[in-house]
Coordinates of C-alpha atoms and ligand atoms in Angstrom, one line a residue:
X272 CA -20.9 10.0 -10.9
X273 CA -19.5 9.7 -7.0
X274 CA -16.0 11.0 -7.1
X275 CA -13.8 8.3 -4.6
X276 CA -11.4 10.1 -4.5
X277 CA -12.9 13.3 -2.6
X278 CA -14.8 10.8 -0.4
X279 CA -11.0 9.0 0.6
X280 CA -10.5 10.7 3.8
X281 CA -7.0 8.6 3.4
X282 CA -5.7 10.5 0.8
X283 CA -1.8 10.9 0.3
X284 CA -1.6 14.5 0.7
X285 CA -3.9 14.6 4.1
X286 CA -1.4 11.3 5.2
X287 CA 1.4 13.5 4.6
X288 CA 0.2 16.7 6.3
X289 CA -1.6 14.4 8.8
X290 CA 1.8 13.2 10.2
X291 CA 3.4 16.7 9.7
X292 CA 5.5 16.2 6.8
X293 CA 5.7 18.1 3.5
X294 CA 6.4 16.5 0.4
X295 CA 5.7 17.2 -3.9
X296 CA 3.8 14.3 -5.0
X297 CA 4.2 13.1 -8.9
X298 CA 0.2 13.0 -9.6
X299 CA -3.7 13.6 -8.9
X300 CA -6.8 12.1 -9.0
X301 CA -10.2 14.4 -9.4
X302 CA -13.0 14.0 -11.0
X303 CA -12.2 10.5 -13.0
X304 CA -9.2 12.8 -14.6
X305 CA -5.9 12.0 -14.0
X306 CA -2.9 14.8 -13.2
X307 CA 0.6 14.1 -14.0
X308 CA 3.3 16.9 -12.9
X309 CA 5.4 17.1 -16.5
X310 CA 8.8 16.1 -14.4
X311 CA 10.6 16.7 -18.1
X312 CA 9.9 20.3 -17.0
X313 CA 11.2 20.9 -13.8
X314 CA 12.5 22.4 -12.0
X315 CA 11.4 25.9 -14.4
X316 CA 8.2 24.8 -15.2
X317 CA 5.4 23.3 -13.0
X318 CA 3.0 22.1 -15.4
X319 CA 0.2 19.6 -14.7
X320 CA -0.7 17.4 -17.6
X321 CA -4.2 16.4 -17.7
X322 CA -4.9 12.3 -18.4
X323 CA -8.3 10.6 -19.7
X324 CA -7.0 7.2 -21.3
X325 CA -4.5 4.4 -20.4
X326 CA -2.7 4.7 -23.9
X327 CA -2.1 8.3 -23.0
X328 CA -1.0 7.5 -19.5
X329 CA 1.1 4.6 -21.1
X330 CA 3.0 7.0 -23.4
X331 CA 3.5 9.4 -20.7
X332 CA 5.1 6.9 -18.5
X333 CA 7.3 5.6 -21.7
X334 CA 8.3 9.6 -22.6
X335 CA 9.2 10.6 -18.8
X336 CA 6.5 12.6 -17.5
X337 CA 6.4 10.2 -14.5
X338 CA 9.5 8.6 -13.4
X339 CA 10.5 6.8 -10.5
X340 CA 9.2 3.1 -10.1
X341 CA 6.3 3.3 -6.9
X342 CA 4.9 6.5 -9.0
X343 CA 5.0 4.9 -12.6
X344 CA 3.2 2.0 -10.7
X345 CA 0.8 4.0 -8.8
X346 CA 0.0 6.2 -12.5
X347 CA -0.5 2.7 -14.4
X348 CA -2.9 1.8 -11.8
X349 CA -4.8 5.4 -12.6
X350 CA -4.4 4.8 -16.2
X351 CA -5.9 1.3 -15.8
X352 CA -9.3 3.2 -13.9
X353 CA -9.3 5.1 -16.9
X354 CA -9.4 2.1 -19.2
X355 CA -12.3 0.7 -17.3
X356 CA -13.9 4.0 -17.4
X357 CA -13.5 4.8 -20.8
X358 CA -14.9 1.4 -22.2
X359 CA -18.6 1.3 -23.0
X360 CA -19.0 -2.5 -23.5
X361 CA -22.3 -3.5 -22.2
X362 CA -21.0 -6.8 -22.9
X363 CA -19.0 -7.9 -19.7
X364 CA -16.5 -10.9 -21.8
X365 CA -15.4 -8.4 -24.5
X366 CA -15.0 -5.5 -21.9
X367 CA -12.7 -7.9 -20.0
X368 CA -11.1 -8.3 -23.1
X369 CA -10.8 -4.9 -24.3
X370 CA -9.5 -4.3 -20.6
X371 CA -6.7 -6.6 -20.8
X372 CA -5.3 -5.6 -24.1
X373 CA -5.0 -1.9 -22.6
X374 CA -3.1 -3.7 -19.4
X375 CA -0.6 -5.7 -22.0
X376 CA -0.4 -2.2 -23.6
X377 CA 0.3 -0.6 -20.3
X378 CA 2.9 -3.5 -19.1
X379 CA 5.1 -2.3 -22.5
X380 CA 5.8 0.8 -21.3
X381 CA 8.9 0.8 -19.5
X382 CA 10.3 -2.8 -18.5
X383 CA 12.7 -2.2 -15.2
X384 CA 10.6 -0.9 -12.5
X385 CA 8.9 -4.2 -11.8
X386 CA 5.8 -1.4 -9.5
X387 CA 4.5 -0.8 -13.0
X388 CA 3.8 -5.2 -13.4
X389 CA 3.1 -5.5 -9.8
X390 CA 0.3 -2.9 -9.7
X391 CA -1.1 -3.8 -12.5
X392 CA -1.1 -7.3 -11.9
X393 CA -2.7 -6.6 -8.5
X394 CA -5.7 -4.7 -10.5
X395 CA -6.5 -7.9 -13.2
X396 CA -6.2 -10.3 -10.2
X397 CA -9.2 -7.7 -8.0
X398 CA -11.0 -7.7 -11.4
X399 CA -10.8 -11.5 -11.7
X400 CA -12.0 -12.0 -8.1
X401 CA -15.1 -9.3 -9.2
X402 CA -15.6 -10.7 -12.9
X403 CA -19.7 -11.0 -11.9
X404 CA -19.7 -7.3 -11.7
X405 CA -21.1 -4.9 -13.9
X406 CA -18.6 -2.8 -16.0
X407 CA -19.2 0.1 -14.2
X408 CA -19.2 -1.4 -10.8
X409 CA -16.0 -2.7 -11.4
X410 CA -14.2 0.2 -12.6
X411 CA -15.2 2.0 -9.0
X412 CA -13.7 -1.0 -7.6
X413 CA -10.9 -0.9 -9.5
X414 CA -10.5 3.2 -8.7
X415 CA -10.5 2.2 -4.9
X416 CA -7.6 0.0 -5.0
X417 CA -5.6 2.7 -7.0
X418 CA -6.3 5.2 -4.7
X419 CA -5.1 2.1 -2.3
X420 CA -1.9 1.5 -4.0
X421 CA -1.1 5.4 -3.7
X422 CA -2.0 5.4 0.1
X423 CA 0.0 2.3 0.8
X424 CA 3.3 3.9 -0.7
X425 CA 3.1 6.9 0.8
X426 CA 2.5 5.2 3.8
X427 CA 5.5 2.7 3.5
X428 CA 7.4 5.6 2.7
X429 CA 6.7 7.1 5.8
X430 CA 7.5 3.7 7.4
X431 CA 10.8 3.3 5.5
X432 CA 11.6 6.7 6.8
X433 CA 11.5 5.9 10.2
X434 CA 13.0 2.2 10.0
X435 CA 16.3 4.2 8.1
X436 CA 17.1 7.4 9.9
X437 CA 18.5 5.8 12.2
X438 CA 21.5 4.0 9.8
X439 CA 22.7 7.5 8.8
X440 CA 25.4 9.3 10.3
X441 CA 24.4 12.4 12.7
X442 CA 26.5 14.6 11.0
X443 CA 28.3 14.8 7.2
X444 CA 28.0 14.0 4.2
X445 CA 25.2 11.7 2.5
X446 CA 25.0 11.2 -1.2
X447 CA 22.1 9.8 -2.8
X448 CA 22.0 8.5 -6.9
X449 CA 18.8 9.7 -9.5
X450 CA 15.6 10.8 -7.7
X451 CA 13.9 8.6 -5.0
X452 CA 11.5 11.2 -3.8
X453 CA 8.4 12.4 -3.4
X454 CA 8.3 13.0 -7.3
X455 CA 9.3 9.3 -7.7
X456 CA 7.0 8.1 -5.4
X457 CA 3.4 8.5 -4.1
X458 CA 4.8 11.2 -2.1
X459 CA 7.4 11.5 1.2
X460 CA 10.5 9.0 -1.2
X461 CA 12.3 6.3 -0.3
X462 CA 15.9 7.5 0.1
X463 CA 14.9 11.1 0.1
X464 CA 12.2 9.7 2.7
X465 CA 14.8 8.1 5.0
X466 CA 16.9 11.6 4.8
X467 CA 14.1 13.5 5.7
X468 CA 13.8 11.5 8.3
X469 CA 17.2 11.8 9.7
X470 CA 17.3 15.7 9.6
X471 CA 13.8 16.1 10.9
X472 CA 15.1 14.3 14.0
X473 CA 18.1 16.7 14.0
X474 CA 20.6 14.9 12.5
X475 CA 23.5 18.0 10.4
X476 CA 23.2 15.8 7.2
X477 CA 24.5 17.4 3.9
X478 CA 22.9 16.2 1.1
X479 CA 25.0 15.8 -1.9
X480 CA 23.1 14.8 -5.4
X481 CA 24.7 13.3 -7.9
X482 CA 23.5 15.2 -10.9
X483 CA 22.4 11.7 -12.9
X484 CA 23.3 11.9 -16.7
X485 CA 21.4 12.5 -18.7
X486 CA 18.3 12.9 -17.4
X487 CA 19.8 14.6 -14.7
X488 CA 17.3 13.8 -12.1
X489 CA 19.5 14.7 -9.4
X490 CA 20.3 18.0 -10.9
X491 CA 16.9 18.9 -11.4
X492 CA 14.5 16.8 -9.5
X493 CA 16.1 15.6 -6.0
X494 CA 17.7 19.2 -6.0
X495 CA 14.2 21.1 -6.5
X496 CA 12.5 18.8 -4.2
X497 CA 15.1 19.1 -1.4
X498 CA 14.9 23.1 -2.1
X499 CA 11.2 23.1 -1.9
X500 CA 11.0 21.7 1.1
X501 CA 14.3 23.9 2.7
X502 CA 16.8 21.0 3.2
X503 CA 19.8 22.0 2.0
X504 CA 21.5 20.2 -1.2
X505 CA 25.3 20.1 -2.5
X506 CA 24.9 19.0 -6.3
X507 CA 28.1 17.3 -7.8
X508 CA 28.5 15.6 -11.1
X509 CA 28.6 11.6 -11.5
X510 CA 32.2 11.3 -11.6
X511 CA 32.4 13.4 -8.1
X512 CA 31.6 10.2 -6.2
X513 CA 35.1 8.5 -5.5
X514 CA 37.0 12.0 -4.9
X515 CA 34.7 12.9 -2.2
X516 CA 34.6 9.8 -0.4
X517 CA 38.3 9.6 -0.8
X518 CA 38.4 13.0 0.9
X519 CA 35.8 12.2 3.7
X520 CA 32.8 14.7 2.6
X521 CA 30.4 11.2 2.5
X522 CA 30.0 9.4 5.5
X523 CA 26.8 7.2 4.1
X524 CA 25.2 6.7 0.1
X525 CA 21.0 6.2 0.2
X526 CA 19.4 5.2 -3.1
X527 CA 16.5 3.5 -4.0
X528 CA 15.4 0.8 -6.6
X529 CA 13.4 -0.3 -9.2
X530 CA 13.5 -3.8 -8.8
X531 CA 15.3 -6.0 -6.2
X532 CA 16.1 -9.5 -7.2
X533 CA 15.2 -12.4 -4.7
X534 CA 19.0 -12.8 -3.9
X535 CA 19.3 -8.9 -3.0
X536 CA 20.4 -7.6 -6.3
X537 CA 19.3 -4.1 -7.0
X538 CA 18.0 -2.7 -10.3
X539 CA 18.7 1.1 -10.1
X540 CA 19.7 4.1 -12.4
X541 CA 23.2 3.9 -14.3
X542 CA 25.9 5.0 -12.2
X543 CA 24.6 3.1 -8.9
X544 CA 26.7 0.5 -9.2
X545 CA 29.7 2.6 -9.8
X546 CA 29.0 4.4 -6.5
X547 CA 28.4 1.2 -5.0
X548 CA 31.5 -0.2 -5.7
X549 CA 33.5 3.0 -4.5
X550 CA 31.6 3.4 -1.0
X551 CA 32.5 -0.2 -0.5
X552 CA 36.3 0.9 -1.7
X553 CA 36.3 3.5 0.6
X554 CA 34.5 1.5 3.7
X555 CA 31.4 3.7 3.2
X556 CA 27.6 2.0 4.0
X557 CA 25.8 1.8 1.1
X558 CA 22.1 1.7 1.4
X559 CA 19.3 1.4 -0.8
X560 CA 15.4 1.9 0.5
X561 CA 12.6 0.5 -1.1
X562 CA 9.2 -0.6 -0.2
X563 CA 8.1 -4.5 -0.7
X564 CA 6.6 -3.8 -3.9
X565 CA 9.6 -3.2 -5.5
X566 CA 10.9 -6.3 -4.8
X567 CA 10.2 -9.1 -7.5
X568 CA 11.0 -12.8 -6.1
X569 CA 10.2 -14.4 -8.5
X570 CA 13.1 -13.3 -10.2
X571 CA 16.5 -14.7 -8.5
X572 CA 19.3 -12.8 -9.3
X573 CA 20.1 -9.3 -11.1
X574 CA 21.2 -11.5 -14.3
X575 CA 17.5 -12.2 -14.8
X576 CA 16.0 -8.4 -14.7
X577 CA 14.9 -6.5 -18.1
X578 CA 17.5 -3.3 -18.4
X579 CA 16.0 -0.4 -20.3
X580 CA 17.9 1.2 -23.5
X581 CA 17.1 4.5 -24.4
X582 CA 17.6 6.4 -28.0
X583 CA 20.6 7.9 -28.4
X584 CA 19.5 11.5 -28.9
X585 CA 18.9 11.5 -25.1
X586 CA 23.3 11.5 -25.0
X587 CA 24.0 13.3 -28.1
X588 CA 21.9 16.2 -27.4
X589 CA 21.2 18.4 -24.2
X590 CA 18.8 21.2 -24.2
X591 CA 17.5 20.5 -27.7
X592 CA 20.9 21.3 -29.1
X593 CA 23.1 18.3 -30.6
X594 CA 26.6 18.1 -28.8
X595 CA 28.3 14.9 -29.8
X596 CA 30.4 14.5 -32.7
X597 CA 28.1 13.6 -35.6
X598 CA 28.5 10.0 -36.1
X599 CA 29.4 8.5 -32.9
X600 CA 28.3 5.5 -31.7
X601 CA 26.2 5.5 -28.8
X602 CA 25.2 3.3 -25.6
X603 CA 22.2 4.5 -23.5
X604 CA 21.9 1.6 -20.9
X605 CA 19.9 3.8 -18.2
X606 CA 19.6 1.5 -15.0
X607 CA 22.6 -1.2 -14.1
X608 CA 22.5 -4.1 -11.6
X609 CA 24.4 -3.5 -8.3
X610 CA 25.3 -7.0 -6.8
X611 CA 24.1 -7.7 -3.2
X612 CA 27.8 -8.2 -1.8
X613 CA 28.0 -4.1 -2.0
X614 CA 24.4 -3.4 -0.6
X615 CA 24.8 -2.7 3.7
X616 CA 21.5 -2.9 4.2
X617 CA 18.1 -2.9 2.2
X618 CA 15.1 -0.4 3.9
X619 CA 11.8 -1.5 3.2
X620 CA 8.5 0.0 5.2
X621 CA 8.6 -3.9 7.1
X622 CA 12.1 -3.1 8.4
X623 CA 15.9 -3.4 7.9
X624 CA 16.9 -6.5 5.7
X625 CA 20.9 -6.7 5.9
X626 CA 22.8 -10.1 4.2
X627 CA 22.2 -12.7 3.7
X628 CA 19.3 -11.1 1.8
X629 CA 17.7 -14.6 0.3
X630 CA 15.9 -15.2 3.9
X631 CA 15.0 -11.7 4.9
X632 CA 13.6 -11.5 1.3
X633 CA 11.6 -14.3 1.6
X634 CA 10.1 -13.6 4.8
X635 CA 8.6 -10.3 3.5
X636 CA 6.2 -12.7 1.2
X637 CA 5.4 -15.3 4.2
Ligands
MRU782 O1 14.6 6.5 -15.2 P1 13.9 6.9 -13.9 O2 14.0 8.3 -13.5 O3 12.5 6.3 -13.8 O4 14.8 6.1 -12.8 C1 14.4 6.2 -11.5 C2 15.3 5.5 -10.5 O5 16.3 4.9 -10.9 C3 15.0 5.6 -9.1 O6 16.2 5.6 -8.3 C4 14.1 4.4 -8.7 O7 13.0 4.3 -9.5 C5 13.7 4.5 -7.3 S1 12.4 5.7 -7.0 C6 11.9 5.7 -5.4

């Protein structure tokens, strides 16, 4: 069988070295197998997980292997490859069929990050425009766009980069919220993208990390990546924010987004809007970078976007040990709505959208 993805001179990784950056990157694609990085692990373990199915790439998305909307959209486009791959139909109608029960499958398996609908969306409508092609035929098509969809982010990530270095300060303080790297992205990150950006140009930025109860993906994913890649990183703990802009150590807050309502409303991890609300408190820019396919306009306002709730063992425990009082009642909201009255400006790969967001919004669909 032709491997695609050794024949893509495009690549994400040859992009990123291409244009002299480094970066981790969440996945990889060989041989028809799909890689994820186990981000549950890091930063003590690297361990590649090996993917042949789109239930098994669905669950891995639901449990946290991959996190971070463009990658969980960029793996459900893998994982829909390997559906079309894995099914043997001769018979082109109940192929179709069997290929859009793994998509509804796929759509389940986490609801916020509105990359996971859009990519897969964007592969049913290529397979609708292709229905005359053979099963197998179509699958390589299909493995072309993913491959796409990974090039494309890292590409608007690049983009995003370069459009947002500019906003932060050249000295001092910037604090960023959850991971929007490279391991949340197809490589390079949004937010993390825009601040390496900034100090590659020279700018003295300090980086400070929320740690991000209770995944902690500032704690152990922004900090490793940052580390990796020898930009320094000041980790504090979610309820650092205020004090520290009270006392001057943040001069700018960068975060990215899972989904972006038409009005400018931003999905994001829980805490965001608390930071948001302090850095406009404390007359501090708030930004939040994103690239266009994490913005859903068909949905008008943060009232209308699909929050996740996770178990409560993800609170009650840490480490595998149990550290709540047996009993308690728990809440595990794990992304929040900040409103587009706190939001500075909004980064995509197109350029710098600032308020009203509505037009700007609807000019990157036009
Ligand atoms: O629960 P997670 O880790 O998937 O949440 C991730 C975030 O909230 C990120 O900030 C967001 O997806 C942007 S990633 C570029």
């Amino acid at each position: 069988m032709k491997d695609i993805a050794a024949e893509n001179k495009d690549l994400p990784m040859s992009l990123l070295q291409n244009e002299g950056n480094t970066s981790v990157v969440p996945l990889r694609w060989e041989k028809h197998v799909l890689y994820l990085l186990d981000q549950r692990l890091l930063p003590h373990e690297e361990t590649w997980l090996a993917y042949r199915s789109a239930r098994d790439v669905a669950k891995a998305i639901r449990n946290m292997v991959v996190r971070g909307a463009p990658a969980i959209g960029i793996t459900a486009a893998f994982g829909m490859v390997l559906a079309a791959y894995g099914l043997k139909h001769k018979d082109k109608a109940l192929f179709v069929e069997k290929w859009l029960e793994e998509a509804a499958f796929m759509l389940q398996a986490r609801p916020t990050a509105v990359n996971l609908k859009w990519a897969v969306e964007r592969l049913k409508k290529l397979a609708r425009r292709h229905y005359e092609l053979s099963p197998g035929d179509l699958a390589a098509i299909l493995e072309k766009e993913a491959i796409s969809i990974w090039t494309e982010d890292v590409r608007s990530n690049l983009a995003i980069g370069f459009h947002g270095q500019a906003l932060l300060p050249e000295k001092g303080g910037v604090l960023t919220h959850c991971n929007a790297g490279g391991l949340a992205t197809g490589g390079y990150g949004t937010a993390l993208g825009i601040i390496r950006a900034a100090i590659s140009k020279g700018n003295e930025i300090n980086v400070i990390a929320d740690e991000t109860r209770p995944w902690l993906q500032g704690a152990r994913l922004t900090a490793w990546e940052l580390i990796k890649d020898g930009i320094a990183v000041t980790l504090v703990v979610d309820g650092a924010a205020g004090f520290l802009m009270q006392k001057g150590r943040i001069r700018a807050v960068v975060v990215g987004a899972d989904r972006i309502a038409a009005n400018g409303d931003v999905a994001n991890k829980i805490g965001t809007y608390t930071v948001a609300e302090l850095a406009k408190a404390n007359n501090i820019p708030f930004y939040v970078a994103a690239p266009v396919s994490t913005i859903d306009p068909v949905t008008p306002s943060g009232d209308h976007i699909p929050l996740e709730e996770r178990g409560a063992g993800e609170i009650t425990s840490f480490a595998g040990k149990e550290i709540a009082a047996p009993g308690v009642g728990v809440q595990n909201p794990v992304f929040d709505i900040t409103p587009h009255h706190l939001i500075t400006a909004i980064i995509t790969e197109l350029g710098v959208l600032t308020p009203p967001y509505g037009p700007g919004i609807y000019a990157c669909f036009s």
